[in-house]
Coordinates of C-alpha atoms in Angstrom, one line a residue:
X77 CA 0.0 0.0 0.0
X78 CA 1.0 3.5 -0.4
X79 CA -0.2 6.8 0.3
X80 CA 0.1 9.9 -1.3
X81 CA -0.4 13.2 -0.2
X82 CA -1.4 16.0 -2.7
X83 CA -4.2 15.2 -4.7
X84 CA -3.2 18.4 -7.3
X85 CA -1.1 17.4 -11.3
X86 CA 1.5 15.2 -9.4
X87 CA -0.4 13.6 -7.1
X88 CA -3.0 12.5 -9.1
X89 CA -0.8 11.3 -11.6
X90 CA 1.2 9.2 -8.8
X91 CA -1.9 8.0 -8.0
X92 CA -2.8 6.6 -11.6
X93 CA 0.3 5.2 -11.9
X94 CA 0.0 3.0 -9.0
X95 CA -3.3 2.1 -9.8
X96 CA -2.4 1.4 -12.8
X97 CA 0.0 -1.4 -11.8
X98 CA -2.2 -2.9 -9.7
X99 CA -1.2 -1.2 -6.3
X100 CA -3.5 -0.4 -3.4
X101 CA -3.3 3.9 -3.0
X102 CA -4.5 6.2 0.3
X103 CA -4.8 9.6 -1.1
X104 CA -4.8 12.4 1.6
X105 CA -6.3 16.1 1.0
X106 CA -7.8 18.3 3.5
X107 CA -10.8 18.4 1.6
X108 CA -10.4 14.4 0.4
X109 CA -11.2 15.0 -2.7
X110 CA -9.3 13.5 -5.9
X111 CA -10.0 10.7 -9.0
X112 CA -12.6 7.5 -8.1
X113 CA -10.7 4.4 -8.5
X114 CA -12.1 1.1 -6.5
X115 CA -8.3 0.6 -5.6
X116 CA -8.3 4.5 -4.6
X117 CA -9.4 5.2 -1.2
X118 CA -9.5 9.2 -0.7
X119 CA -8.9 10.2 3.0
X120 CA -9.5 13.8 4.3
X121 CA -6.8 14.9 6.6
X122 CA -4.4 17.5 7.5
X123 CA -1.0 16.4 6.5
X124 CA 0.8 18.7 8.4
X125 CA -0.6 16.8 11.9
X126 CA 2.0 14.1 12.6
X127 CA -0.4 11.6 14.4
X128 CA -3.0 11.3 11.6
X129 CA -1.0 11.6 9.2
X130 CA 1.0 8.6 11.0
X131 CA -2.1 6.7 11.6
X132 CA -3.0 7.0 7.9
X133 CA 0.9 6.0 6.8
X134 CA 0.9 2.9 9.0
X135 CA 1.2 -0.4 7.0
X136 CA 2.2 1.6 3.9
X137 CA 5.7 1.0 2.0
X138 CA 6.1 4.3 0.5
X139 CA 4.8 8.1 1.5
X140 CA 5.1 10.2 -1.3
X141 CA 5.0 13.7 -1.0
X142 CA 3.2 15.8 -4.0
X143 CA 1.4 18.7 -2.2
X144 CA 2.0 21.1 0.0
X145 CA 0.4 24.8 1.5
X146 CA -0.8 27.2 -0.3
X147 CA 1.9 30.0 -2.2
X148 CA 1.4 32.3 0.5
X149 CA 1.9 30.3 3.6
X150 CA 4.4 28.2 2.7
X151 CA 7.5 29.9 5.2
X152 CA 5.2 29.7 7.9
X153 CA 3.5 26.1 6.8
X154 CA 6.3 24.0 5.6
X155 CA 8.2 23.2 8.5
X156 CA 5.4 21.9 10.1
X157 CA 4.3 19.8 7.4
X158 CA 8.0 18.8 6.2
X159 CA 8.4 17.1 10.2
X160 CA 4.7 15.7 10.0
X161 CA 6.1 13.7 6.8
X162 CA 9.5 12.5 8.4
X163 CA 7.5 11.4 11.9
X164 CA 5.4 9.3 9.4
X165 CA 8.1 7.7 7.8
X166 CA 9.9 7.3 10.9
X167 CA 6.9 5.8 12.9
X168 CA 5.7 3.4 9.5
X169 CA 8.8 2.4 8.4
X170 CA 7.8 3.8 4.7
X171 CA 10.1 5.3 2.3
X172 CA 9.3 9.2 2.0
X173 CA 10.3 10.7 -1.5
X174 CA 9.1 14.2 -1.8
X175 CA 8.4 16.4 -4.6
X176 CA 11.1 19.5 -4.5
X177 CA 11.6 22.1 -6.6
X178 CA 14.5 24.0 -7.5
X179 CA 14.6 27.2 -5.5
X180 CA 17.2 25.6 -3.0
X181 CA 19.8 26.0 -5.5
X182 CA 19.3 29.8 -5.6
X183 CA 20.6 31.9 -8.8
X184 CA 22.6 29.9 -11.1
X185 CA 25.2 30.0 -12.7
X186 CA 24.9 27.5 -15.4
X187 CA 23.0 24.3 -16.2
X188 CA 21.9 22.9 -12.6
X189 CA 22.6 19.5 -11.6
X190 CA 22.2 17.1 -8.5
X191 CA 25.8 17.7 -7.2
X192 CA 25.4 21.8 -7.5
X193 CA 24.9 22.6 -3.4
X194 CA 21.9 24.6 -1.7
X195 CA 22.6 28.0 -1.8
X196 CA 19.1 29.4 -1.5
X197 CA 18.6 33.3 -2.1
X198 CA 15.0 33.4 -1.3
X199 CA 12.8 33.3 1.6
X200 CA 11.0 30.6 -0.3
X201 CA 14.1 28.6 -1.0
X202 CA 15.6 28.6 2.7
X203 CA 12.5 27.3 4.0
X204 CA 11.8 24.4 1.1
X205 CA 16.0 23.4 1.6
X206 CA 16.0 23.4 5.2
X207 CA 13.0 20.9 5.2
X208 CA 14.8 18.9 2.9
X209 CA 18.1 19.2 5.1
X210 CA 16.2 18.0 8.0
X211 CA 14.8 14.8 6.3
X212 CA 18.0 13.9 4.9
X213 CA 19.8 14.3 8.6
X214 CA 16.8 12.0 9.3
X215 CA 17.9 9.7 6.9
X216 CA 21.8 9.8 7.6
X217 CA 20.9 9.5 11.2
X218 CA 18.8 5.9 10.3
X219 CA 15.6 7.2 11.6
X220 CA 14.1 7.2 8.0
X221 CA 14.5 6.7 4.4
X222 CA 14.1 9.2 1.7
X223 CA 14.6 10.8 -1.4
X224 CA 14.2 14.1 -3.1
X225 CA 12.8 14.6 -6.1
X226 CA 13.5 18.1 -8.1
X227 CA 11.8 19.7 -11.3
X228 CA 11.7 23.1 -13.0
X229 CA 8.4 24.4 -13.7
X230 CA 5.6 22.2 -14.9
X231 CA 4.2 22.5 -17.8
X232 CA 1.2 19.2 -18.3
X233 CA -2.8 19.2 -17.6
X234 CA -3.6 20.9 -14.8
X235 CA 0.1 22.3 -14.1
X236 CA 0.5 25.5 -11.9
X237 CA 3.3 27.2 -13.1
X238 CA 4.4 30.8 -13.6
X239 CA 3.6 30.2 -17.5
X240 CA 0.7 28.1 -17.2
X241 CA -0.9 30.8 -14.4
X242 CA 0.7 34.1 -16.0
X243 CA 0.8 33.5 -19.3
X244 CA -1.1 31.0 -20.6
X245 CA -4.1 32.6 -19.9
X246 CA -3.9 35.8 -22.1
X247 CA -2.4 33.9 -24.8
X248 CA -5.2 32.2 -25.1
X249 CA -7.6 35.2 -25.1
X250 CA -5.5 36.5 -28.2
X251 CA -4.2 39.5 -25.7
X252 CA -0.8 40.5 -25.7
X253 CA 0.7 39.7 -22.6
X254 CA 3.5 41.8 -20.8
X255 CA 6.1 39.1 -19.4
X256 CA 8.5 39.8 -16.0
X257 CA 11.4 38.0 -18.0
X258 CA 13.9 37.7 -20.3
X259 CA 11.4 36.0 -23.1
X260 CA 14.9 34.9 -24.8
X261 CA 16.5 33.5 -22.1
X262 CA 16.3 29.2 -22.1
X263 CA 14.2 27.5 -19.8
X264 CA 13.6 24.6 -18.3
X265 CA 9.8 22.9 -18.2
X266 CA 9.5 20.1 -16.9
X267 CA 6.5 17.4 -17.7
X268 CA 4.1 16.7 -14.8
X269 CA 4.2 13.2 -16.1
X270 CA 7.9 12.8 -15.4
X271 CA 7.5 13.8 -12.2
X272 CA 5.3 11.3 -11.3
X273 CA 7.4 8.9 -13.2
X274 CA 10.6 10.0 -11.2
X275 CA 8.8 9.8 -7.7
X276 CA 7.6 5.9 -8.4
X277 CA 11.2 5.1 -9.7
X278 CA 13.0 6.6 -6.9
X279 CA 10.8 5.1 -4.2
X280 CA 11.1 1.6 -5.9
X281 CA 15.2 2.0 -6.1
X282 CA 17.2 1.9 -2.8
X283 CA 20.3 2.8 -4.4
X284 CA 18.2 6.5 -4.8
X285 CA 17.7 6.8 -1.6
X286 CA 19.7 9.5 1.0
X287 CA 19.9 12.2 -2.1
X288 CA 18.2 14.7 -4.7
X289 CA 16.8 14.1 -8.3
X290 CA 16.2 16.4 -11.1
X291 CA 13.4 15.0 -12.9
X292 CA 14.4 14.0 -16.8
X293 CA 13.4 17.3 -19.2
X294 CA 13.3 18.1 -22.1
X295 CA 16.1 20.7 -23.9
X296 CA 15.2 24.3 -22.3
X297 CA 12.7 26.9 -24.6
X298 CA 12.4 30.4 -24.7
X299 CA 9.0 31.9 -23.1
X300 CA 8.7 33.3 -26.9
X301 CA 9.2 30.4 -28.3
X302 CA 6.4 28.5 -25.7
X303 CA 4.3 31.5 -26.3
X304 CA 4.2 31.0 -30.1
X305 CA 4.1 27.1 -30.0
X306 CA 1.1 27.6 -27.6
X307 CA -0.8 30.2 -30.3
X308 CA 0.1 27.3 -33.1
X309 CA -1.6 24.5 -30.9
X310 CA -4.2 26.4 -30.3
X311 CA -5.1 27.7 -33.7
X312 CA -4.6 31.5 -32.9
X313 CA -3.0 33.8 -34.1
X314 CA 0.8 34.6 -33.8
X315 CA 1.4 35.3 -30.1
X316 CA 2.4 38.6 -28.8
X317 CA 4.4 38.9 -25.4
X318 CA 6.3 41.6 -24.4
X319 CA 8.7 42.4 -21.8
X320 CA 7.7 43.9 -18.3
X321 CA 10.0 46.0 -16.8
X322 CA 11.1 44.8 -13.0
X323 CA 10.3 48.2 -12.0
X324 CA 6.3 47.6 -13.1
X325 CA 6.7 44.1 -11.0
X326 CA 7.9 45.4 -8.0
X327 CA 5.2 48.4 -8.2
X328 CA 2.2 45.8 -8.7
X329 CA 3.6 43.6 -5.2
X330 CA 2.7 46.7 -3.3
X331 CA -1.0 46.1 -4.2
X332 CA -1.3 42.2 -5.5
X333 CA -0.1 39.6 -2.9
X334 CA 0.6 36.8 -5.4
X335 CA 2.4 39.2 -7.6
X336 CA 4.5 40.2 -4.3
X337 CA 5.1 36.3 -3.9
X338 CA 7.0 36.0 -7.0
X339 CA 9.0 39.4 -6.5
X340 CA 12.4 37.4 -4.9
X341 CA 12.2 34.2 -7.6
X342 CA 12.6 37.0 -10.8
X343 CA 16.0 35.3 -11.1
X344 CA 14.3 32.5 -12.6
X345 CA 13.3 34.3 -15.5
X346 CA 15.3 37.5 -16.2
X347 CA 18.4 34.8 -17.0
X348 CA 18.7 31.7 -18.2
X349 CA 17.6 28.5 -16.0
X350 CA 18.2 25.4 -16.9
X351 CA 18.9 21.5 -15.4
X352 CA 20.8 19.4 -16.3
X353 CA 19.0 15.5 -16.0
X354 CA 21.5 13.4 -17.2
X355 CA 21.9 11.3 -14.0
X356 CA 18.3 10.6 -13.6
X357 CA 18.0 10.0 -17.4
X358 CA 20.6 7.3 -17.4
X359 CA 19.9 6.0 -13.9
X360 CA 16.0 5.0 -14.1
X361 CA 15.9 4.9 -18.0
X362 CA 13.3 7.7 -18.6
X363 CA 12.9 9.7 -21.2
X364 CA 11.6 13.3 -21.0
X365 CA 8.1 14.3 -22.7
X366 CA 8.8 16.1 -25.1
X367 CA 7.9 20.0 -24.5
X368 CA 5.8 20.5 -27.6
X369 CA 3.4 17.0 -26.0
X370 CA 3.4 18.7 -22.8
X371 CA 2.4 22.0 -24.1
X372 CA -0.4 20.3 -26.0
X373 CA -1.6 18.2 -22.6
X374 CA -1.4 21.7 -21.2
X375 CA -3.7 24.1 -23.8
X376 CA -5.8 21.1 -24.3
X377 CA -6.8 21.2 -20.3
X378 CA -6.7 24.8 -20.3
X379 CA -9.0 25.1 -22.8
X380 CA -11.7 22.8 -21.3
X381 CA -10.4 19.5 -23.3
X382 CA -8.9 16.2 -21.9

């Protein structure tokens, strides 16, 4: 049995996958909401409590992380919910593998990759590496086992991403749509499927245990090159994006909370940012979606369709 918290892109898609190999799945929300599945049992819970969540993890081989608070809350949520996942594990015996992302690393330098250290520059970042620096000692120490898994931003159906939420959206209105970002610059995007594909392979391999994982991606694009592919999937016109000065950004925090959120992570998009997955590729065998099929998945969901 295993149970998997986060019923959002990557949850749910953990979730199929077990399903679909035959394997027994506890899906915790606060809400318990998520797909029907006779071998699905939704459980309504707050993850961040360390006894229930313990008392649902008990008997389970693996606890896989793929939720977490909202935007706003996450400095003051996370820690809580970060030592609610490692008592689990600890108390149950099951492997934890969470779903990271890769504001630990801070600004980079070049391509990322699993060896780079955590160097986080953001409020956002400290708190996500010191969770992960606290499960790890966990693990080190004996008291657990786990494994980190790390993507850039998703792009699949259903994906929350800086594109997907900021973008996406007047692109598909035919607006033009004023960017915070280098629209030149290479990105990364990673595929929620490969996500939920990395998560399973990890938990199933204890030679990945005790470290981090970038999650296999495709080569890095251009948000004016993902804008136009999106207008030519969509049948519309030729996109039109255009730069928005930081200064604009920084003026709109003072009266927009999620714009403010996003303020200290503009390194992510005024430069390039970009992983390197080799070691993942070569050590589970997966091969990334390609962007332009994730990008499709994406517009597709956006627009209503499977």
């Amino acid at each position: 049995m295993h149970v998997v918290v986060g019923a959002g892109p990557v949850g749910t898609a953990v979730a199929w996958l077990l399903v679909d190999r035959g394997e027994e799945v506890k899906l915790v929300t606060r809400s318990g909401s998520g797909p029907d599945h006779p071998a699905l049992t939704k459980v309504a819970a707050d993850a961040s409590d360390p006894a229930a969540l313990s008392a649902i993890v008990d008997g389970a081989s693996t606890l896989l992380s793929c939720g977490g608070p909202p935007y706003r809350q996450w400095i003051s949520h996370w820690p809580a919910l970060g030592a609610s996942l490692v008592a689990a594990a600890e108390k149950s015996g099951a492997v934890l593998v969470t779903t990271g992302n890769l504001y630990p690393y801070g600004a980079p330098d070049g391509p990322m990759r699993e060896q780079d250290p955590d160097r986080p520059n953001s409020a956002k970042g400290k708190v996500r590496a010191q969770v992960w620096a606290d499960a790890l000692a966990a693990h080190r120490a004996g008291r657990i086992r786990t494994a980190e898994v790390r993507g850039s931003d998703y792009l699949g159906a259903g994906a929350v991403s800086f594109f997907t939420v900021g973008v996406l959206p007047g692109l598909l209105k035919g607006k033009q749509v004023a960017v915070p970002a280098d629209l030149d610059a290479p990105h990364s995007w990673t595929a929620v499927d490969d996500v939920a594909r990395t998560l399973l392979a990890v938990a199933d391999d204890e030679n990945a245990w005790g470290r981090t994982w970038l999650v296999p991606t495709a080569p890095p694009v251009s948000i004016r090159d993902l804008a136009a592919d999106t207008a030519r999937l969509a049948g519309l016109p030729a996109a039109r994006v255009t730069t928005m000065p930081g200064a604009v950004l920084w003026l709109g925090g003072l009266f927009s909370p999620p714009v403010k959120e996003i303020r200290e992570l503009q390194y992510q998009f005024r430069r390039p940012f970009v992983i390197d997955s080799t070691q993942a590729e070569e050590a589970f065998g997966i091969r990334p979606v390609p962007t332009e099929d994730a990008l499709r998945a994406t517009v597709d969901a956006a627009r209503g369709g499977s």
